[in-house]
XYZ file of C-alpha atoms in Angstrom:
632
model
C -3.456 102.333 109.367
C -0.257 104.320 108.955
C -1.803 106.605 106.369
C -4.729 107.386 108.644
C -2.295 108.254 111.419
C -0.639 110.754 109.104
C -3.997 112.308 108.236
C -4.975 112.886 111.841
C -4.934 116.584 112.655
C -4.255 117.475 109.028
C -6.043 120.794 109.364
C -3.525 122.026 111.934
C -1.020 124.638 110.747
C 1.775 122.290 111.830
C 0.611 119.590 109.406
C 1.687 121.289 106.188
C 3.335 118.489 104.217
C 6.075 118.828 101.645
C 5.080 117.971 98.047
C 6.647 114.506 97.829
C 5.091 113.485 101.149
C 1.708 114.547 99.784
C 2.398 112.325 96.767
C 3.398 109.530 99.117
C 0.009 109.723 100.868
C -2.018 109.632 97.658
C -0.102 106.852 95.880
C -1.282 103.233 96.095
C 0.433 101.263 98.854
C 1.237 98.505 96.361
C 3.728 100.803 94.669
C 5.839 100.709 97.816
C 5.949 96.990 98.638
C 9.751 96.993 98.648
C 9.785 100.049 100.890
C 7.442 98.451 103.417
C 9.479 95.256 103.449
C 12.621 97.280 104.098
C 10.842 99.284 106.822
C 10.231 96.118 108.863
C 13.901 96.299 109.835
C 13.005 99.356 111.926
C 10.170 97.740 113.855
C 10.824 97.961 117.583
C 12.823 101.183 117.355
C 11.854 104.320 119.265
C 11.187 107.619 117.528
C 14.527 108.948 118.767
C 16.318 105.892 117.365
C 14.509 106.280 114.050
C 15.688 109.913 113.848
C 19.261 108.757 114.392
C 19.044 105.944 111.835
C 17.521 108.270 109.234
C 20.370 110.762 109.784
C 22.887 107.960 109.180
C 21.027 106.957 105.999
C 21.194 110.566 104.799
C 24.979 110.593 105.159
C 25.232 112.734 108.300
C 28.562 112.481 110.114
C 28.218 115.454 112.499
C 25.428 117.052 114.505
C 25.848 120.350 116.344
C 23.612 120.743 119.352
C 22.804 121.490 122.943
C 21.078 119.355 125.553
C 17.673 119.837 127.155
C 14.845 117.827 128.638
C 12.731 117.712 125.499
C 15.468 116.419 123.190
C 16.925 113.753 125.520
C 15.316 110.795 123.655
C 17.233 111.871 120.541
C 20.387 113.078 122.280
C 20.762 109.676 123.946
C 21.251 108.047 120.541
C 24.611 109.805 120.082
C 26.143 108.399 123.268
C 29.264 106.247 123.253
C 27.287 103.372 124.724
C 25.039 103.432 121.655
C 28.133 103.439 119.390
C 26.817 106.167 117.124
C 28.884 106.798 113.958
C 27.779 110.448 114.143
C 29.962 112.974 115.947
C 28.031 115.214 118.319
C 29.543 118.672 118.868
C 28.143 120.750 121.717
C 28.587 124.460 121.130
C 28.182 126.952 123.959
C 24.748 128.223 122.898
C 22.054 127.156 120.481
C 22.792 130.143 118.255
C 26.401 128.969 118.018
C 25.129 125.477 117.168
C 23.135 126.879 114.278
C 25.986 128.987 112.892
C 28.400 126.050 113.273
C 26.017 123.902 111.229
C 25.957 126.693 108.627
C 29.755 126.811 108.540
C 29.842 123.045 108.103
C 27.373 123.228 105.215
C 29.067 126.107 103.431
C 32.556 124.616 103.681
C 31.530 121.084 102.668
C 28.495 121.546 100.422
C 26.629 118.996 102.571
C 23.634 119.850 104.782
C 24.436 120.964 108.301
C 22.413 119.463 111.144
C 21.538 121.088 114.468
C 19.684 119.565 117.449
C 18.165 121.738 120.183
C 15.607 121.393 122.913
C 12.192 123.049 123.061
C 11.307 126.617 124.034
C 14.458 128.772 124.253
C 16.444 126.033 122.536
C 14.251 126.563 119.515
C 13.963 130.352 119.692
C 17.757 130.669 119.930
C 18.174 129.164 116.439
C 15.777 131.568 114.720
C 18.729 133.783 113.721
C 20.752 130.925 112.178
C 17.662 129.696 110.339
C 16.988 133.141 108.854
C 20.693 133.499 108.053
C 20.632 130.148 106.243
C 17.444 131.127 104.434
C 18.957 134.389 103.182
C 22.242 132.783 102.096
C 20.731 129.578 100.634
C 22.460 127.235 103.066
C 21.107 123.670 103.433
C 20.351 123.191 107.134
C 18.315 120.600 109.038
C 17.110 121.876 112.408
C 15.721 119.297 114.832
C 14.027 120.650 117.942
C 12.576 118.794 120.894
C 9.033 119.618 121.900
C 6.769 118.981 124.879
C 4.537 115.879 124.598
C 1.694 116.210 122.111
C -0.908 116.175 124.905
C 0.741 119.278 126.395
C 1.007 121.224 123.137
C -1.083 124.373 123.393
C -1.215 124.405 127.209
C 1.698 126.813 127.769
C 3.650 123.927 129.259
C 7.172 124.468 130.587
C 9.531 125.341 127.716
C 6.771 125.098 125.144
C 6.608 127.439 122.175
C 4.807 127.382 118.844
C 7.906 126.116 117.105
C 6.429 125.529 113.648
C 4.693 128.902 113.591
C 7.924 130.643 114.633
C 10.157 128.920 112.084
C 7.840 128.713 109.065
C 8.752 132.225 107.754
C 12.491 131.519 107.934
C 12.579 127.985 106.509
C 11.710 126.210 103.284
C 9.589 123.755 105.263
C 8.669 123.426 108.941
C 6.793 120.391 110.216
C 5.772 118.846 113.528
C 6.021 115.049 113.585
C 2.931 113.552 115.228
C 3.404 109.789 114.890
C 6.328 107.406 115.129
C 5.253 105.800 111.830
C 6.163 108.894 109.845
C 9.499 109.714 111.496
C 11.879 108.134 109.002
C 10.068 109.304 105.855
C 9.809 112.857 107.203
C 13.568 113.041 107.922
C 14.373 111.870 104.398
C 11.943 114.431 103.002
C 13.601 117.154 105.085
C 16.956 116.451 103.452
C 15.377 116.446 99.997
C 13.706 119.806 100.565
C 16.834 121.370 102.091
C 19.079 120.366 99.192
C 16.789 120.515 96.141
C 16.194 123.624 94.090
C 17.584 126.640 95.889
C 19.075 125.150 99.078
C 17.854 126.350 102.451
C 16.883 125.434 106.005
C 14.243 122.946 107.102
C 12.861 122.523 110.631
C 11.370 119.419 112.239
C 9.595 119.742 115.583
C 9.776 116.504 117.562
C 7.380 115.997 120.501
C 8.892 114.008 123.344
C 6.184 111.321 123.424
C 6.639 110.630 119.699
C 10.377 110.273 120.252
C 9.849 107.723 123.038
C 7.092 105.837 121.204
C 8.073 102.493 119.640
C 7.388 101.607 116.021
C 5.300 98.429 115.666
C 5.410 97.008 112.165
C 6.248 99.120 109.141
C 6.553 102.865 108.969
C 5.498 105.073 106.093
C 7.417 104.536 102.837
C 10.091 106.983 101.833
C 8.882 109.866 99.630
C 9.296 109.913 95.886
C 12.179 111.853 94.383
C 11.059 114.166 91.556
C 12.964 113.915 88.266
C 15.445 116.691 87.442
C 14.051 119.606 85.485
C 14.783 119.433 81.745
C 17.339 121.804 80.226
C 15.923 124.611 78.105
C 18.049 124.222 74.984
C 16.183 126.966 73.114
C 17.119 129.455 75.826
C 20.745 128.282 75.720
C 20.905 128.857 71.964
C 19.624 132.392 72.509
C 22.322 132.904 75.162
C 24.978 131.700 72.699
C 23.646 134.069 70.042
C 23.852 137.056 72.374
C 27.357 136.088 73.518
C 28.397 136.068 69.874
C 26.790 139.452 69.134
C 27.868 141.336 72.275
C 31.005 143.464 72.208
C 31.468 143.751 75.986
C 29.972 140.749 77.782
C 30.682 139.989 81.436
C 29.872 137.018 83.685
C 28.394 138.032 87.045
C 28.626 134.902 89.199
C 26.905 133.998 92.479
C 27.130 131.074 94.844
C 24.678 129.082 92.754
C 27.695 128.386 90.532
C 29.918 127.069 93.348
C 29.460 123.537 92.069
C 30.170 124.567 88.476
C 33.646 126.094 88.742
C 35.155 123.848 86.059
C 32.351 124.573 83.583
C 32.522 128.300 84.396
C 36.234 128.477 83.690
C 35.858 126.531 80.450
C 33.058 128.835 79.294
C 34.899 132.038 80.261
C 37.962 130.900 78.338
C 35.970 129.656 75.339
C 34.118 132.990 75.072
C 37.038 135.113 76.315
C 34.825 136.932 78.831
C 35.793 138.691 82.099
C 34.279 137.326 85.313
C 33.214 139.035 88.532
C 31.671 137.337 91.557
C 29.524 138.028 94.575
C 30.881 137.595 98.094
C 29.613 133.992 98.367
C 31.121 132.977 95.021
C 34.664 134.234 95.541
C 37.033 131.483 94.414
C 34.484 129.893 92.096
C 36.547 131.579 89.394
C 40.250 131.622 90.290
C 41.091 135.246 91.097
C 44.609 134.831 89.711
C 43.126 134.150 86.271
C 43.684 137.104 83.902
C 39.938 137.249 83.172
C 39.038 137.670 86.847
C 37.667 141.012 88.034
C 37.304 139.729 91.618
C 34.333 140.732 93.798
C 31.886 143.451 92.780
C 29.384 145.470 94.769
C 29.088 147.966 97.599
C 32.641 147.395 98.868
C 33.820 145.419 95.872
C 36.401 146.168 93.241
C 35.932 149.504 91.509
C 37.120 147.900 88.277
C 34.396 145.234 88.504
C 31.711 147.838 89.156
C 32.868 150.010 86.255
C 32.960 146.971 83.963
C 29.387 146.008 84.888
C 28.201 149.516 84.055
C 30.044 149.483 80.704
C 29.008 145.958 79.695
C 26.440 145.419 76.956
C 25.654 141.839 78.078
C 25.564 140.871 81.766
C 25.292 137.111 82.250
C 24.181 136.414 85.840
C 25.029 132.816 86.773
C 23.575 131.605 90.057
C 23.111 135.094 91.458
C 19.980 137.046 92.335
C 20.896 140.701 91.638
C 21.173 141.502 95.342
C 21.039 145.218 96.185
C 24.621 145.092 97.472
C 25.756 144.171 93.947
C 23.526 146.454 91.884
C 23.468 149.792 93.671
C 20.327 151.794 92.965
C 18.442 149.927 90.252
C 17.497 152.981 88.201
C 21.212 153.536 87.508
C 22.188 149.885 87.119
C 23.585 148.443 83.873
C 22.780 151.334 81.515
C 24.670 149.876 78.542
C 23.150 146.412 78.958
C 19.643 147.891 79.173
C 20.298 149.913 76.021
C 21.668 146.841 74.239
C 18.557 144.904 75.268
C 16.261 147.415 73.549
C 18.444 147.293 70.436
C 18.586 143.484 70.317
C 22.373 143.236 70.656
C 22.752 142.347 74.351
C 20.935 142.731 77.648
C 20.790 140.762 80.883
C 20.786 136.962 81.038
C 19.798 135.159 84.239
C 20.738 131.551 85.085
C 19.007 130.367 88.272
C 17.774 127.106 89.733
C 14.601 128.784 91.021
C 12.287 130.170 88.295
C 10.651 132.370 90.951
C 13.843 134.459 91.016
C 13.311 135.660 87.449
C 11.913 139.160 87.359
C 12.056 139.729 91.131
C 14.724 142.410 90.718
C 15.637 142.510 87.019
C 13.524 141.456 84.043
C 16.021 139.363 82.074
C 16.449 139.318 78.332
C 16.818 135.545 78.583
C 16.026 133.396 81.617
C 17.604 129.948 81.946
C 16.064 127.793 84.658
C 17.932 124.864 86.164
C 21.078 123.747 87.919
C 24.004 125.965 86.869
C 26.427 123.071 86.425
C 24.086 121.247 84.072
C 23.180 124.435 82.204
C 26.795 125.561 81.663
C 27.829 122.054 80.612
C 25.054 122.065 78.019
C 25.936 125.593 76.890
C 29.614 124.847 76.223
C 29.154 122.862 72.977
C 26.476 125.294 71.809
C 28.687 128.408 72.024
C 31.120 126.691 69.671
C 28.401 126.960 67.027
C 28.240 130.760 67.435
C 31.701 132.296 67.002
C 31.988 135.897 68.305
C 31.221 138.536 65.682
C 33.478 141.074 67.429
C 37.030 140.562 68.716
C 37.221 140.578 72.515
C 40.780 141.872 72.819
C 39.710 145.519 73.182
C 37.173 144.658 75.919
C 39.635 142.529 77.874
C 42.257 145.256 77.496
C 39.758 147.716 78.953
C 39.139 145.364 81.895
C 42.882 145.087 82.554
C 43.262 148.867 82.373
C 40.507 149.286 84.953
C 42.252 146.806 87.259
C 45.520 148.701 86.944
C 43.907 152.106 87.468
C 41.654 151.287 90.432
C 43.332 148.643 92.626
C 42.315 147.915 96.212
C 44.474 150.180 98.345
C 44.728 151.966 101.690
C 46.931 154.569 103.371
C 49.054 153.040 106.158
C 49.652 155.240 109.226
C 53.035 156.979 109.307
C 53.776 155.815 112.881
C 53.787 152.049 112.126
C 50.428 151.461 113.761
C 48.331 148.687 112.257
C 45.320 149.009 110.052
C 42.891 146.156 109.526
C 43.953 146.038 105.871
C 47.649 145.676 106.715
C 46.952 142.886 109.222
C 44.788 140.978 106.729
C 47.351 141.472 103.977
C 50.047 140.057 106.272
C 47.886 137.030 107.101
C 47.278 136.365 103.410
C 50.973 136.654 102.551
C 51.819 134.277 105.398
C 49.391 131.660 104.077
C 49.822 132.290 100.344
C 51.983 129.197 99.870
C 48.937 127.076 100.789
C 46.171 129.387 99.618
C 44.089 126.610 98.047
C 43.950 124.859 101.431
C 42.708 127.906 103.351
C 39.093 128.458 104.435
C 38.295 131.862 105.946
C 35.295 132.632 108.132
C 34.438 136.168 109.227
C 32.072 138.157 111.364
C 30.310 141.197 109.911
C 31.731 144.672 109.409
C 34.852 146.340 108.015
C 37.050 143.295 108.589
C 34.605 141.200 106.550
C 34.798 143.402 103.454
C 38.531 144.054 103.829
C 39.098 140.288 103.912
C 37.312 140.075 100.567
C 39.578 142.778 99.198
C 43.027 141.726 100.410
C 42.879 137.954 99.982
C 42.913 136.329 96.568
C 40.414 133.508 96.368
C 41.165 130.477 94.227
C 38.682 127.649 94.962
C 34.943 127.502 95.759
C 33.665 127.492 99.356
C 36.778 129.234 100.578
C 35.072 132.255 102.163
C 32.330 131.730 104.745
C 30.416 134.749 105.940
C 26.937 136.035 106.708
C 25.845 137.893 103.604
C 22.121 138.514 103.327
C 21.367 138.809 107.057
C 24.718 140.300 108.121
C 24.814 138.421 111.438
C 27.426 139.671 113.880
C 28.784 136.776 115.929
C 28.588 134.415 112.955
C 32.339 134.025 112.479
C 33.611 131.967 115.429
C 30.962 129.214 115.396
C 31.030 129.128 111.578
C 34.795 128.568 111.708
C 34.177 125.678 114.124
C 31.720 124.125 111.690
C 34.116 124.594 108.780
C 37.002 122.990 110.677
C 34.861 120.004 111.668
C 33.749 119.607 108.040
C 37.263 120.056 106.623
C 39.772 118.728 109.178
C 42.609 118.822 106.642
C 42.036 122.484 105.727
C 43.608 125.542 107.337
C 40.626 127.339 108.863
C 41.142 131.016 109.663
C 38.728 133.263 111.523
C 39.117 136.950 110.693
C 36.815 138.713 113.126
C 36.090 142.181 114.418
C 36.015 142.803 118.146
C 32.302 143.655 117.995
C 31.392 140.400 116.241
C 33.784 138.302 118.312
C 32.315 139.599 121.583
C 28.909 138.178 120.659
C 29.957 134.507 120.534
C 33.384 134.390 122.215
C 32.053 131.775 124.647
C 32.479 129.252 121.823
C 36.220 129.300 122.525
C 35.220 126.530 124.913
C 34.170 124.358 121.954
C 37.526 124.972 120.266
C 39.339 124.007 123.459
C 37.201 120.901 124.059
C 37.850 119.507 120.578
C 41.330 121.037 120.127
C 40.307 122.452 116.780
C 43.380 124.099 115.149
C 41.501 127.263 114.145
C 43.603 130.377 113.592
C 41.766 133.351 115.134
C 42.629 136.912 114.106
C 40.726 139.695 115.884
C 40.813 143.094 114.175
C 40.488 145.058 117.401
C 39.718 148.752 116.945
C 37.478 148.910 120.051
C 34.523 149.900 117.883
C 31.680 148.723 115.780
C 33.523 150.713 113.182
C 31.338 150.337 110.109
C 28.269 151.684 111.949
C 30.473 154.297 113.685
C 31.418 155.568 110.213
C 27.777 155.772 109.149
C 26.998 157.825 112.244
C 29.740 160.251 111.266
C 28.642 160.522 107.652
C 24.853 160.351 107.944
C 24.126 161.610 111.476
C 26.474 164.607 111.783
C 28.949 162.684 113.982
C 26.421 162.029 116.738
C 28.129 158.886 118.009
C 26.054 156.449 120.013
C 26.500 152.825 121.134
C 29.385 151.974 118.783
C 32.341 151.968 121.210
C 33.348 148.600 122.676
C 34.731 147.832 126.127
C 36.703 144.691 125.358
C 38.335 142.032 127.492
C 42.028 141.251 127.240
C 41.703 138.776 124.364
C 45.168 137.315 124.936
C 44.360 136.589 128.591
C 40.922 135.272 127.600
C 42.439 132.808 125.132
C 45.045 131.747 127.677
C 42.268 131.098 130.182
C 40.974 128.515 127.695
C 44.478 127.114 127.183
C 44.740 128.589 123.689
C 48.032 129.996 122.412
C 47.709 133.765 121.990
C 49.642 136.925 121.075
C 49.099 140.645 120.555
C 50.296 142.851 117.678
C 50.276 146.643 117.955
C 52.618 147.829 115.178
C 53.869 146.671 111.818
C 57.133 145.717 113.548
C 55.198 143.015 115.427
C 53.845 141.400 112.265
C 56.761 139.092 111.304
C 56.776 137.446 114.739
C 53.017 137.049 115.215
C 52.369 135.933 111.632
C 55.027 133.242 112.017
C 53.353 132.027 115.216
C 49.932 132.278 113.585
C 50.855 130.321 110.468
C 52.891 127.605 112.175
C 50.758 126.933 115.269
C 49.836 123.254 115.513
C 46.739 123.832 117.631
C 44.334 126.747 118.047
C 45.927 130.196 118.156
C 44.574 133.723 118.671
C 46.135 137.053 117.671
C 44.793 140.356 118.989
C 45.590 142.890 116.254
C 45.250 146.398 117.728
C 44.121 148.376 114.692
C 43.558 152.036 113.851
C 39.858 152.548 112.973
C 39.311 153.141 109.263
C 36.637 153.307 106.590
C 36.162 150.529 104.043
C 36.547 151.878 100.522
C 35.530 151.708 97.709
C 31.934 152.246 98.822
C 28.749 152.576 96.826
C 26.625 154.784 99.058
C 22.813 154.507 99.215
C 21.115 156.034 96.203
C 24.240 155.763 94.078
C 25.008 153.762 90.968
C 27.776 151.170 90.852
C 30.028 153.646 89.036
C 29.447 156.416 91.622
C 31.761 155.059 94.296
C 33.662 156.838 97.023
C 37.215 155.795 96.260
C 40.206 155.295 98.570
C 41.503 158.683 99.678
C 38.191 160.476 99.133
C 37.129 160.144 102.800
C 39.457 160.423 105.798
C 37.352 159.229 108.696
C 40.090 160.045 111.221
C 40.523 163.647 110.079
C 39.505 166.506 112.342
C 36.459 168.696 111.942
C 38.426 171.126 109.799
C 38.434 168.661 106.876
C 35.116 168.589 105.048
C 33.839 165.111 104.301
C 31.657 164.210 101.298
C 27.988 164.897 101.869
C 26.017 161.682 102.358
C 22.364 161.750 101.396
C 19.470 159.405 101.931
C 19.306 156.591 104.449
C 22.436 155.084 105.952
C 23.084 151.507 104.787
C 21.072 148.926 106.700
């Protein structure tokens, strides 16, 4: 009976099942006798109660959400009267709920969970879902829906939720019977966390959530075995590492769970390491082999090293355009070494579909990075390097000394975003391993990458692929909830902060001790710069009219201060670092350009360096000519 219920309406676009649920349908019921016996414990529970119990079984301790008529049968399960072990955090909009769940996931490594109502509750989380999809963040989105009989009638607060979310999720599914509720929730967590992590959406009609399970539900889905390790590919990797004269590890967030193996391998092979924005801290940036972050606004020394390397080993990264520059100019030495059989480009990735999407690798290694690196370590011992690495490492150190991150401070003691961020880092340096930083999007985001040193994985939480302004504040909330013993810092721009500043109410409600630093230059400065450089200084819609942030924070009962000059820094940094509860600092900054910068159409080694562009200079100073399209 339960299987026939699951089949009903199977031709509908909302009935697209995940692979292990399809296996569950086609496997003999006798194989699941134990599962059915266990399921009898859930007989008599409503759909909403089954959702809650499945979340508990999947290890959920926090749900971020917002109330509405269509999700009340589920929301009720989190009440004090029901003694739920799950903490429910209500953000001030559904978009904030989604970004908070992302922040929770990125800081903890566990899936974030968000609960919204139907209609606008669902449409408001489209941006977080796409953000999570682009940045490979495991997210479970639960949305209420009108009763199944009303679906397709343009009922109040109805929308085609599955159709809207399918392009921005790994799996989107509408539950149509109470019998399948528990197995579908378990499958959602499997899909979100297996392979390349990402978001999953479950649409939950109100009548299914109020229906009561009679007897046993569907059995839980099968868990596929882990993919085998390709030892032949690993031996080829070891051979190339031994042959190459100038290898480099280019590390993405897929290696965040493999930081110990990465360090051991880098030291065993004596290879320099550079990371993407989401992998900063996966390799301790104080390590002598670290070349810090590469890319569009990354370290010049990392970009130069990539271009000079004869063997680029990409570990858990996807050759994003922000890290490669224009592809025709990317990795010339590695491409040459590939043709000559003495190097090339190696790609480690958990998703085989990533191979060849951007770069055709010399060797592709499919599988979990932690397992692959652990298996590679004993193999590289069998292939000692044929060339000493001292000269290559010396070259890397020379590049670091010659092209450091730097900026020109104003002569009148006014603040720049870089000087404020540098002061924050120095104030927290004594506990740098305990710090988690969330950001919005813009200059402050990239300058945070540059003027902090990152030492542990999951220390920097930002919107990378989608570049979502407004991400920072709710993401910091999620990170603080996930890591209550960590020091969570929000470094935000005024433009990004203005988009979600209403979530100060969530900080106040839960007394979250988040340290908020607003880099306030009264502009959307990064886009303002592009207008100057690419659109002949025709400035449009990039100036901000801001509130008094100190007064705004005080209105929420949050400690707050303002800094306007470098003379103010010792006082405000002391207050910022030592505040016991939430604190906000309004840093009034001089607008600046973020350099180095790899402009569109340029190679990684064709950067505009600090001092080459003075964005605050008058018309009499000629700026470099920018060609092509402005960055998107």
